[in-house]
Amino acid sequence: TEVVLRCTLDARERSVYDAVKAATHAEVIERLSAGGGVLAALEALLRLRQAACHSALVPGQRAARSSKLDLLLETVAEAAAEGHKALVFSQWTSLLDLCEPGLRAADLRFCRLDGSTRDRAGVVAEFQDPDGPPVMLISLKAGGTGLNLTAADHVFLLDPWWNPAVEDQAADRAHRIGQSRPVFVHRLVAEDTVEEKILALHEHKRALALAAIGEAAASSLTREDLLELLR
């Protein structure tokens, strides 16, 4: 079951997001429309996505909390209190870093798997143990394939990715052979940001893939996609 969890940026977060957008918006769209500027557009898109997740991810900004992580912690704590285990995915290890203090403050035990993890099997075994931690922080790159994490029946995707196949792979870590419970996939989205446009793009990409063009059709961003996301 897929669920979209929406949060509203507070006044400070909104000001950071709007400042990031204003800094590059008109110039990037003009260059894209003229046939160039793809790298600049990707950079602008990256900064907007980061600002939607946590202001501290934006260069030059500091923030102790974010509306999205507040919502994550609240929802994960509810799931853990009911005996569930959760996978928390992000593209950015820096965002996983920002999750850790909140989990500790809430007295929620967690383990972590990312590209720097040496003993992957040990971390997986710890999480799969019934007495192991209820939360695993995991990077999309490290957790995309080859992991069986059926102890989890809740999956949280912190930052929407424009290739839905990558997110589907992440969700499949929990929804595998041997899973006996329903799996809930939560996509956390900041309202009135580029993240809502990415969700709309997902539907378009999935429709292309289903039209028998193959997975490759759902993997890359076109110039038209970039323009639509940044408008």
CSV table of N, CA and C in Angstrom, one decimal, residues 171-228:
chain,number,residue,atom,x,y,z
A,171,ALA,N,11.5,0.0,-2.2
A,171,ALA,CA,10.3,-0.6,-1.5
A,171,ALA,C,10.4,-2.2,-1.5
A,172,ASP,N,11.0,-2.7,-2.6
A,172,ASP,CA,11.0,-4.2,-2.7
A,172,ASP,C,12.0,-4.8,-1.7
A,173,ARG,N,12.8,-4.0,-1.0
A,173,ARG,CA,13.7,-4.6,0.0
A,173,ARG,C,12.8,-5.2,1.1
A,174,ALA,N,11.6,-4.7,1.4
A,174,ALA,CA,10.7,-5.2,2.4
A,174,ALA,C,9.7,-6.1,1.8
A,175,HIS,N,9.2,-5.8,0.6
A,175,HIS,CA,8.1,-6.6,0.0
A,175,HIS,C,8.7,-7.7,-0.9
A,176,ARG,N,9.2,-8.7,-0.2
A,176,ARG,CA,9.9,-9.8,-0.9
A,176,ARG,C,9.3,-11.2,-0.4
A,177,ILE,N,9.8,-12.2,-1.1
A,177,ILE,CA,9.4,-13.6,-0.7
A,177,ILE,C,9.8,-13.8,0.8
A,178,GLY,N,8.9,-14.3,1.6
A,178,GLY,CA,9.1,-14.4,3.0
A,178,GLY,C,8.4,-13.4,3.8
A,179,GLN,N,7.9,-12.3,3.1
A,179,GLN,CA,7.2,-11.3,3.9
A,179,GLN,C,5.8,-11.7,4.1
A,180,SER,N,5.4,-11.8,5.3
A,180,SER,CA,4.0,-12.3,5.6
A,180,SER,C,3.0,-11.3,6.0
A,181,ARG,N,3.5,-10.0,6.1
A,181,ARG,CA,2.6,-8.9,6.4
A,181,ARG,C,2.4,-7.9,5.3
A,182,PRO,N,1.3,-7.1,5.4
A,182,PRO,CA,1.2,-6.0,4.4
A,182,PRO,C,2.3,-5.0,4.6
A,183,VAL,N,2.8,-4.5,3.4
A,183,VAL,CA,3.9,-3.5,3.5
A,183,VAL,C,3.3,-2.1,3.1
A,184,PHE,N,3.7,-1.1,3.9
A,184,PHE,CA,3.2,0.2,3.6
A,184,PHE,C,4.4,1.1,3.2
A,185,VAL,N,4.3,1.7,2.0
A,185,VAL,CA,5.3,2.6,1.5
A,185,VAL,C,4.9,4.0,1.6
A,186,HIS,N,5.6,4.8,2.4
A,186,HIS,CA,5.3,6.2,2.7
A,186,HIS,C,6.2,7.1,1.9
A,187,ARG,N,5.6,8.0,1.0
A,187,ARG,CA,6.4,9.0,0.4
A,187,ARG,C,6.2,10.3,1.1
A,188,LEU,N,7.3,10.9,1.6
A,188,LEU,CA,7.2,12.2,2.3
A,188,LEU,C,7.4,13.3,1.3
A,189,VAL,N,6.4,14.2,1.2
A,189,VAL,CA,6.4,15.3,0.2
A,189,VAL,C,6.1,16.6,0.9
A,190,ALA,N,6.9,17.6,0.6
A,190,ALA,CA,6.6,19.0,1.1
A,190,ALA,C,5.7,19.6,0.1
A,191,GLU,N,4.6,20.2,0.6
A,191,GLU,CA,3.5,20.8,-0.2
A,191,GLU,C,4.0,22.0,-0.9
A,192,ASP,N,3.5,22.3,-2.0
A,192,ASP,CA,3.8,23.5,-2.8
A,192,ASP,C,5.3,23.6,-3.1
A,193,THR,N,6.0,22.5,-3.4
A,193,THR,CA,7.4,22.5,-3.8
A,193,THR,C,7.5,21.6,-5.0
A,194,VAL,N,8.8,21.6,-5.5
A,194,VAL,CA,9.1,20.7,-6.7
A,194,VAL,C,8.8,19.3,-6.5
A,195,GLU,N,8.7,18.8,-5.2
A,195,GLU,CA,8.4,17.4,-4.9
A,195,GLU,C,7.1,17.0,-5.4
A,196,GLU,N,6.1,17.9,-5.4
A,196,GLU,CA,4.8,17.5,-5.9
A,196,GLU,C,4.8,17.3,-7.4
A,197,LYS,N,5.6,18.1,-8.1
A,197,LYS,CA,5.8,18.0,-9.5
A,197,LYS,C,6.5,16.6,-9.9
A,198,ILE,N,7.4,16.2,-9.0
A,198,ILE,CA,8.1,15.0,-9.2
A,198,ILE,C,7.1,13.8,-9.1
A,199,LEU,N,6.2,13.9,-8.2
A,199,LEU,CA,5.2,12.8,-8.0
A,199,LEU,C,4.3,12.8,-9.3
A,200,ALA,N,4.0,13.9,-9.9
A,200,ALA,CA,3.2,13.9,-11.1
A,200,ALA,C,4.1,13.3,-12.3
A,201,LEU,N,5.4,13.6,-12.3
A,201,LEU,CA,6.3,13.1,-13.3
A,201,LEU,C,6.3,11.5,-13.2
A,202,HIS,N,6.3,11.0,-11.9
A,202,HIS,CA,6.3,9.6,-11.7
A,202,HIS,C,5.2,8.9,-12.5
A,203,GLU,N,4.0,9.5,-12.5
A,203,GLU,CA,2.9,8.8,-13.2
A,203,GLU,C,3.1,8.8,-14.7
A,204,HIS,N,3.7,9.9,-15.2
A,204,HIS,CA,4.0,10.0,-16.6
A,204,HIS,C,5.1,8.9,-17.0
A,205,LYS,N,6.1,8.8,-16.1
A,205,LYS,CA,7.2,7.9,-16.4
A,205,LYS,C,6.7,6.4,-16.3
A,206,ARG,N,5.9,6.1,-15.3
A,206,ARG,CA,5.3,4.8,-15.2
A,206,ARG,C,4.5,4.4,-16.4
A,207,ALA,N,3.7,5.4,-16.9
A,207,ALA,CA,2.9,5.2,-18.1
A,207,ALA,C,3.7,4.8,-19.3
A,208,LEU,N,4.9,5.5,-19.4
A,208,LEU,CA,5.8,5.3,-20.5
A,208,LEU,C,6.3,3.8,-20.4
A,209,ALA,N,6.7,3.5,-19.2
A,209,ALA,CA,7.3,2.1,-19.0
A,209,ALA,C,6.3,1.0,-19.3
A,210,LEU,N,5.0,1.3,-18.9
A,210,LEU,CA,4.0,0.3,-19.2
A,210,LEU,C,3.6,0.2,-20.6
A,211,ALA,N,4.0,1.2,-21.4
A,211,ALA,CA,3.6,1.2,-22.8
A,211,ALA,C,4.6,0.4,-23.6
A,212,ALA,N,5.3,-0.6,-22.9
A,212,ALA,CA,6.2,-1.5,-23.5
A,212,ALA,C,7.4,-0.9,-24.2
A,213,ILE,N,7.8,0.3,-23.7
A,213,ILE,CA,9.0,0.9,-24.2
A,213,ILE,C,10.2,0.4,-23.3
A,214,GLY,N,9.9,-0.2,-22.2
A,214,GLY,CA,10.9,-0.7,-21.3
A,214,GLY,C,11.3,0.2,-20.2
A,215,GLU,N,12.1,-0.4,-19.3
A,215,GLU,CA,12.5,0.4,-18.1
A,215,GLU,C,13.3,1.7,-18.4
A,216,ALA,N,14.1,1.6,-19.5
A,216,ALA,CA,14.9,2.7,-19.9
A,216,ALA,C,14.1,4.0,-20.1
A,217,ALA,N,12.8,3.8,-20.5
A,217,ALA,CA,12.0,5.0,-20.8
A,217,ALA,C,11.7,5.7,-19.5
A,218,ALA,N,11.8,5.0,-18.3
A,218,ALA,CA,11.4,5.6,-17.1
A,218,ALA,C,12.6,6.1,-16.3
A,219,SER,N,13.8,6.1,-16.9
A,219,SER,CA,15.0,6.3,-16.1
A,219,SER,C,15.6,7.7,-16.3
A,220,SER,N,15.4,8.4,-17.4
A,220,SER,CA,16.1,9.7,-17.6
A,220,SER,C,15.1,10.9,-17.7
A,221,LEU,N,15.7,12.0,-17.4
A,221,LEU,CA,14.9,13.3,-17.5
A,221,LEU,C,15.2,13.9,-18.9
A,222,THR,N,14.1,14.3,-19.5
A,222,THR,CA,14.2,15.0,-20.8
A,222,THR,C,14.3,16.5,-20.5
A,223,ARG,N,14.6,17.2,-21.5
A,223,ARG,CA,14.6,18.7,-21.4
A,223,ARG,C,13.2,19.2,-21.0
A,224,GLU,N,12.2,18.6,-21.6
A,224,GLU,CA,10.8,18.9,-21.3
A,224,GLU,C,10.5,18.6,-19.8
A,225,ASP,N,11.0,17.5,-19.3
A,225,ASP,CA,10.8,17.2,-17.9
A,225,ASP,C,11.4,18.3,-17.0
A,226,LEU,N,12.6,18.6,-17.3
A,226,LEU,CA,13.3,19.7,-16.5
A,226,LEU,C,12.5,21.0,-16.5
A,227,LEU,N,12.1,21.4,-17.7
A,227,LEU,CA,11.3,22.6,-17.8
A,227,LEU,C,10.1,22.6,-16.9
A,228,GLU,N,9.4,21.4,-17.0
A,228,GLU,CA,8.1,21.3,-16.3
A,228,GLU,C,8.4,21.3,-14.8
